């Protein structure tokens, strides 16, 4: 995905598909994780969900809180099969042709019936993001998308932990404002977070997948200069729309690149305030010296990447 442009996103939910044999129910369906992932990419300017809402009344309140428009599509056949998917397809195509400023479509469903819609949207120059539960998603629909985000129900323990965290942050913030120690409270909170138990992504053994190695080697073989890390991530996602570095034990893409550098597959160099990737045989970019360099080094102390000068 292009990180330099703020995308305008239209979100369509095939709600019945999301709560059928997925671990989600109408009562516990939580849209927040999906919205968080989409908001990292841009503004969600259109939100619409489709199903027979007489069967999923418990979900209405939660979806209304997120500003989702609920489209009621009662069953239209004797077998009980409703026309929600057809209505979704029609509305998505209409929006594609009528609203050119919407450049990204997010389809929340794992149904392969949406593959033709995916192809048509991409044919018209739109980015397509799929969202669904992994165990209830067709691999065909995953491959039809530019990017695929897997959803999973949050456990009660995770929800309780999130509530406790928010309550704690609110308490610390109130205490800091009252006593004029907001900065100290922030430091205590940072230490507590640093000492907190690590999540699944960090406790899992980190291992670079072969598909990533192949993409990186191919890109570096074709370029004569440096590569932006975001371009590498985009190339990997184009090959594997459901790629997520956290599934391989890396809490960020920067840490995955660091692992590749340790294996001697690439080098990371700094140009100004931006970090780039070059081939393993490339010489590091010369670093400016003098007063300006000292200022730059002080500003970059908090960068997650090590200083390339110290690595060679």
Short mmCIF file of C-alpha atoms in Angstrom, two decimals:
data_model
loop_
_atom_site.label_atom_id
_atom_site.label_comp_id
_atom_site.label_asym_id
_atom_site.label_seq_id
_atom_site.Cartn_x
_atom_site.Cartn_y
_atom_site.Cartn_z
CA UNK A 1 0.00 0.00 0.00
CA UNK A 2 1.16 3.50 -0.76
CA UNK A 3 2.09 5.08 2.58
CA UNK A 4 2.57 8.57 1.11
CA UNK A 5 -1.10 8.92 0.21
CA UNK A 6 -3.99 8.93 2.64
CA UNK A 7 -6.46 6.50 1.17
CA UNK A 8 -10.23 6.95 1.11
CA UNK A 9 -11.71 3.61 2.09
CA UNK A 10 -15.18 2.12 1.61
CA UNK A 11 -15.98 -0.73 4.00
CA UNK A 12 -18.55 -3.39 3.08
CA UNK A 13 -19.47 -6.14 5.56
CA UNK A 14 -21.12 -9.41 4.59
CA UNK A 15 -22.20 -9.75 8.19
CA UNK A 16 -23.75 -13.21 8.11
CA UNK A 17 -20.54 -14.62 6.66
CA UNK A 18 -18.52 -13.06 9.50
CA UNK A 19 -20.59 -14.67 12.27
CA UNK A 20 -21.25 -18.11 10.76
CA UNK A 21 -18.86 -20.83 11.98
CA UNK A 22 -16.17 -18.25 12.75
CA UNK A 23 -16.13 -17.97 16.53
CA UNK A 24 -17.90 -14.62 16.31
CA UNK A 25 -21.54 -14.15 17.27
CA UNK A 26 -23.88 -11.24 16.75
CA UNK A 27 -23.46 -10.37 20.43
CA UNK A 28 -19.64 -10.52 20.65
CA UNK A 29 -18.70 -9.26 17.18
CA UNK A 30 -16.07 -6.56 17.66
CA UNK A 31 -15.35 -4.25 14.73
CA UNK A 32 -12.67 -2.24 16.56
CA UNK A 33 -9.60 -4.35 15.56
CA UNK A 34 -10.61 -4.22 11.89
CA UNK A 35 -11.22 -0.48 12.04
CA UNK A 36 -7.84 0.07 13.68
CA UNK A 37 -6.09 -1.75 10.84
CA UNK A 38 -8.00 0.19 8.19
CA UNK A 39 -7.43 3.57 9.85
CA UNK A 40 -3.69 2.93 9.62
CA UNK A 41 -4.14 3.12 5.86
CA UNK A 42 -6.46 6.12 5.56
CA UNK A 43 -9.97 7.41 6.24
CA UNK A 44 -12.94 5.03 6.23
CA UNK A 45 -15.45 7.32 4.53
CA UNK A 46 -18.13 4.72 3.74
CA UNK A 47 -19.36 1.94 6.05
CA UNK A 48 -22.17 -0.44 5.23
CA UNK A 49 -23.20 -3.91 6.48
CA UNK A 50 -25.62 -6.35 4.84
CA UNK A 51 -27.76 -9.18 6.22
CA UNK A 52 -31.21 -10.10 7.50
CA UNK A 53 -31.03 -8.00 10.66
CA UNK A 54 -34.04 -9.70 12.22
CA UNK A 55 -31.66 -12.63 12.85
CA UNK A 56 -28.78 -10.55 14.26
CA UNK A 57 -30.42 -7.87 16.38
CA UNK A 58 -27.71 -8.07 19.05
CA UNK A 59 -25.13 -6.63 16.67
CA UNK A 60 -27.00 -3.48 15.74
CA UNK A 61 -25.94 -1.33 18.68
CA UNK A 62 -22.24 -2.13 18.32
CA UNK A 63 -22.22 -1.43 14.58
CA UNK A 64 -24.15 1.82 15.01
CA UNK A 65 -21.41 3.03 17.37
CA UNK A 66 -18.96 2.76 14.47
CA UNK A 67 -21.26 4.65 12.11
CA UNK A 68 -22.05 1.58 10.02
CA UNK A 69 -25.18 1.82 7.87
CA UNK A 70 -27.23 -1.36 8.23
CA UNK A 71 -28.82 -2.64 5.01
CA UNK A 72 -31.62 -5.11 5.74
CA UNK A 73 -31.85 -7.88 3.14
CA UNK A 74 -34.57 -10.41 4.10
CA UNK A 75 -34.38 -13.98 2.70
CA UNK A 76 -35.49 -14.06 -0.91
CA UNK A 77 -35.61 -17.82 -1.61
CA UNK A 78 -37.26 -20.87 -0.07
CA UNK A 79 -33.91 -22.28 0.94
CA UNK A 80 -33.29 -19.24 3.13
CA UNK A 81 -30.43 -17.96 0.99
CA UNK A 82 -30.63 -14.17 1.06
CA UNK A 83 -29.52 -11.64 -1.51
CA UNK A 84 -27.10 -9.76 0.75
CA UNK A 85 -24.07 -10.72 -1.32
CA UNK A 86 -25.74 -9.57 -4.54
CA UNK A 87 -26.78 -6.27 -2.98
CA UNK A 88 -23.26 -5.74 -1.69
CA UNK A 89 -21.78 -6.34 -5.12
CA UNK A 90 -24.19 -3.92 -6.81
CA UNK A 91 -23.55 -1.17 -4.26
CA UNK A 92 -19.78 -1.62 -4.41
CA UNK A 93 -19.67 -1.35 -8.20
CA UNK A 94 -22.00 1.65 -8.17
CA UNK A 95 -19.75 3.38 -5.64
CA UNK A 96 -16.68 2.51 -7.70
CA UNK A 97 -18.06 4.23 -10.79
CA UNK A 98 -19.74 7.16 -9.00
CA UNK A 99 -17.08 8.14 -6.42
CA UNK A 100 -13.64 8.36 -7.99
CA UNK A 101 -12.09 9.77 -4.81
CA UNK A 102 -12.67 6.42 -3.08
CA UNK A 103 -9.55 4.50 -4.07
CA UNK A 104 -9.70 1.55 -1.64
CA UNK A 105 -12.44 -1.00 -0.99
CA UNK A 106 -12.50 -3.25 2.07
CA UNK A 107 -14.71 -6.35 1.77
CA UNK A 108 -15.30 -8.10 5.09
CA UNK A 109 -16.11 -11.64 4.01
CA UNK A 110 -14.34 -14.90 3.33
CA UNK A 111 -16.70 -15.96 0.55
CA UNK A 112 -15.14 -16.82 -2.81
CA UNK A 113 -18.33 -15.54 -4.48
CA UNK A 114 -16.79 -12.08 -4.15
CA UNK A 115 -13.82 -12.95 -6.39
CA UNK A 116 -15.46 -11.46 -9.53
CA UNK A 117 -16.13 -8.25 -7.60
CA UNK A 118 -12.50 -8.18 -6.48
CA UNK A 119 -11.24 -8.56 -10.04
CA UNK A 120 -13.56 -5.84 -11.35
CA UNK A 121 -12.58 -3.35 -8.63
CA UNK A 122 -8.88 -3.94 -9.25
CA UNK A 123 -9.46 -3.67 -12.99
CA UNK A 124 -10.82 -0.18 -12.32
CA UNK A 125 -7.71 0.85 -10.42
CA UNK A 126 -8.98 0.33 -6.88
CA UNK A 127 -7.03 -1.25 -4.06
CA UNK A 128 -8.87 -4.15 -2.43
CA UNK A 129 -8.48 -5.24 1.18
CA UNK A 130 -10.17 -8.40 2.40
CA UNK A 131 -11.08 -9.05 6.04
CA UNK A 132 -12.33 -12.32 7.52
CA UNK A 133 -11.62 -15.11 9.98
CA UNK A 134 -8.82 -17.30 8.64
CA UNK A 135 -10.56 -20.63 9.27
CA UNK A 136 -13.65 -19.47 7.36
CA UNK A 137 -11.93 -17.84 4.39
CA UNK A 138 -11.57 -19.16 0.86
CA UNK A 139 -7.95 -19.12 -0.38
CA UNK A 140 -9.34 -18.01 -3.75
CA UNK A 141 -10.69 -14.79 -2.26
CA UNK A 142 -7.40 -14.17 -0.43
CA UNK A 143 -5.50 -14.33 -3.74
CA UNK A 144 -8.05 -12.05 -5.39
CA UNK A 145 -7.29 -9.22 -2.95
CA UNK A 146 -4.35 -6.80 -2.84
CA UNK A 147 -4.12 -7.33 0.89
CA UNK A 148 -5.90 -9.59 3.35
CA UNK A 149 -6.34 -9.01 7.08
CA UNK A 150 -7.34 -11.91 9.30
CA UNK A 151 -9.78 -11.24 12.13
CA UNK A 152 -10.13 -13.25 15.29
CA UNK A 153 -12.51 -13.04 18.23
CA UNK A 154 -10.97 -11.51 21.32
CA UNK A 155 -11.15 -13.67 24.42
CA UNK A 156 -12.79 -12.46 27.62
CA UNK A 157 -9.35 -12.25 29.23
CA UNK A 158 -8.10 -9.97 26.44
CA UNK A 159 -11.14 -7.73 26.75
CA UNK A 160 -10.76 -7.53 30.54
CA UNK A 161 -7.07 -6.72 30.15
CA UNK A 162 -7.89 -3.95 27.66
CA UNK A 163 -10.44 -2.46 30.07
CA UNK A 164 -7.96 -2.58 32.94
CA UNK A 165 -5.31 -0.91 30.79
CA UNK A 166 -7.63 1.93 29.81
CA UNK A 167 -8.78 2.39 33.40
CA UNK A 168 -5.15 2.44 34.56
CA UNK A 169 -4.17 4.99 31.90
CA UNK A 170 -7.12 7.18 32.87
CA UNK A 171 -6.17 6.94 36.55
CA UNK A 172 -2.53 7.76 35.88
CA UNK A 173 -3.50 10.66 33.64
CA UNK A 174 -5.86 12.10 36.24
CA UNK A 175 -3.24 11.72 38.97
CA UNK A 176 -0.60 13.40 36.83
CA UNK A 177 -2.85 16.35 36.00
CA UNK A 178 -3.83 16.71 39.66
CA UNK A 179 -0.31 16.68 41.05
CA UNK A 180 1.50 18.13 38.05
CA UNK A 181 3.41 14.91 37.46
CA UNK A 182 2.14 13.90 34.07
CA UNK A 183 5.65 13.34 32.81
CA UNK A 184 6.51 11.01 35.70
CA UNK A 185 3.29 9.10 35.20
CA UNK A 186 4.15 8.64 31.56
CA UNK A 187 7.57 7.30 32.49
CA UNK A 188 6.06 4.84 34.99
CA UNK A 189 3.55 3.69 32.40
CA UNK A 190 6.32 3.19 29.83
CA UNK A 191 8.33 1.08 32.30
CA UNK A 192 5.27 -1.01 33.13
CA UNK A 193 4.60 -1.64 29.47
CA UNK A 194 8.25 -2.56 28.88
CA UNK A 195 8.15 -5.08 31.74
CA UNK A 196 4.75 -6.48 30.81
CA UNK A 197 4.49 -10.06 29.47
CA UNK A 198 5.28 -10.17 25.79
CA UNK A 199 2.57 -10.98 23.30
CA UNK A 200 2.33 -13.89 20.90
CA UNK A 201 4.27 -12.09 18.15
CA UNK A 202 7.29 -11.54 20.40
CA UNK A 203 7.28 -14.89 22.24
CA UNK A 204 6.99 -16.88 19.01
CA UNK A 205 10.32 -17.93 17.52
CA UNK A 206 11.25 -15.44 14.82
CA UNK A 207 11.97 -17.03 11.45
CA UNK A 208 12.15 -15.33 8.06
CA UNK A 209 9.95 -17.19 5.55
CA UNK A 210 11.47 -18.33 2.27
CA UNK A 211 8.92 -16.33 0.28
CA UNK A 212 10.23 -13.10 1.84
CA UNK A 213 13.82 -14.06 1.08
CA UNK A 214 12.89 -14.71 -2.56
CA UNK A 215 11.13 -11.35 -2.95
CA UNK A 216 13.98 -9.40 -1.36
CA UNK A 217 16.63 -11.11 -3.46
CA UNK A 218 14.66 -10.55 -6.66
CA UNK A 219 14.11 -6.85 -5.91
CA UNK A 220 17.74 -6.23 -5.02
CA UNK A 221 18.91 -8.06 -8.15
CA UNK A 222 16.82 -5.78 -10.36
CA UNK A 223 17.71 -2.45 -8.76
CA UNK A 224 20.94 -0.49 -9.11
CA UNK A 225 20.23 1.84 -6.20
CA UNK A 226 18.50 1.69 -2.85
CA UNK A 227 15.01 0.46 -1.96
CA UNK A 228 12.49 1.98 0.41
CA UNK A 229 11.43 -0.62 3.03
CA UNK A 230 7.78 0.16 2.25
CA UNK A 231 8.36 -0.89 -1.37
CA UNK A 232 9.66 -4.24 -0.15
CA UNK A 233 6.64 -4.72 2.09
CA UNK A 234 4.30 -3.87 -0.81
CA UNK A 235 6.01 -6.42 -3.06
CA UNK A 236 5.66 -9.13 -0.41
CA UNK A 237 1.97 -8.33 0.12
CA UNK A 238 1.35 -8.44 -3.61
CA UNK A 239 2.67 -12.00 -3.62
CA UNK A 240 1.00 -12.99 -0.34
CA UNK A 241 -2.00 -10.72 0.38
CA UNK A 242 -2.39 -12.17 3.87
CA UNK A 243 1.27 -11.67 4.84
CA UNK A 244 1.82 -10.38 8.38
CA UNK A 245 5.32 -10.31 9.86
CA UNK A 246 3.84 -10.94 13.32
CA UNK A 247 2.80 -14.41 12.18
CA UNK A 248 6.51 -15.19 11.81
CA UNK A 249 7.60 -13.87 15.20
CA UNK A 250 8.50 -10.26 14.30
CA UNK A 251 6.70 -7.45 16.08
CA UNK A 252 7.48 -5.03 13.23
CA UNK A 253 8.68 -5.12 9.63
CA UNK A 254 11.84 -3.26 10.70
CA UNK A 255 12.80 -6.21 12.89
CA UNK A 256 12.26 -8.60 10.00
CA UNK A 257 14.65 -6.48 7.88
CA UNK A 258 17.15 -6.55 10.74
CA UNK A 259 17.01 -10.36 10.71
CA UNK A 260 17.65 -10.37 6.96
CA UNK A 261 20.63 -8.09 7.48
CA UNK A 262 22.04 -10.43 10.12
CA UNK A 263 21.78 -13.26 7.59
CA UNK A 264 23.81 -11.20 5.13
CA UNK A 265 20.99 -10.84 2.59
CA UNK A 266 20.88 -7.02 2.60
CA UNK A 267 22.28 -3.88 4.20
CA UNK A 268 20.40 -0.95 5.66
CA UNK A 269 21.78 2.54 5.08
CA UNK A 270 20.64 5.98 6.14
CA UNK A 271 20.16 8.87 3.75
CA UNK A 272 19.22 11.99 5.67
CA UNK A 273 16.45 10.97 8.06
CA UNK A 274 15.25 8.05 5.96
CA UNK A 275 16.48 4.47 6.02
CA UNK A 276 16.86 2.44 2.83
CA UNK A 277 17.83 -1.08 1.85
CA UNK A 278 20.68 -1.98 -0.52
CA UNK A 279 22.30 -5.21 -1.66
CA UNK A 280 24.71 -7.02 0.68
CA UNK A 281 27.71 -6.11 -1.48
CA UNK A 282 26.89 -2.38 -1.60
CA UNK A 283 29.08 0.06 0.29
CA UNK A 284 27.39 2.06 3.05
CA UNK A 285 26.45 5.64 2.26
CA UNK A 286 29.02 8.16 3.57
CA UNK A 287 27.86 9.91 6.74
CA UNK A 288 28.40 13.69 7.22
CA UNK A 289 30.75 14.68 10.03
CA UNK A 290 31.10 17.80 12.12
CA UNK A 291 28.62 19.70 14.25
CA UNK A 292 25.70 18.92 11.98
CA UNK A 293 26.50 15.22 12.19
CA UNK A 294 26.54 15.31 15.99
CA UNK A 295 23.12 16.92 16.01
CA UNK A 296 21.85 14.29 13.57
CA UNK A 297 23.22 11.47 15.72
CA UNK A 298 21.52 12.88 18.80
CA UNK A 299 18.21 13.14 16.95
CA UNK A 300 18.49 9.56 15.69
CA UNK A 301 19.26 7.95 19.04
CA UNK A 302 15.68 6.70 19.30
CA UNK A 303 15.64 5.09 15.84
CA UNK A 304 14.94 1.35 15.91
CA UNK A 305 17.68 0.70 13.36
CA UNK A 306 21.35 0.64 14.45
CA UNK A 307 23.74 3.22 13.02
CA UNK A 308 25.18 1.66 9.83
CA UNK A 309 28.60 3.24 10.52
CA UNK A 310 28.98 1.11 13.64
CA UNK A 311 28.18 -2.11 11.76
CA UNK A 312 31.09 -2.11 9.35
#
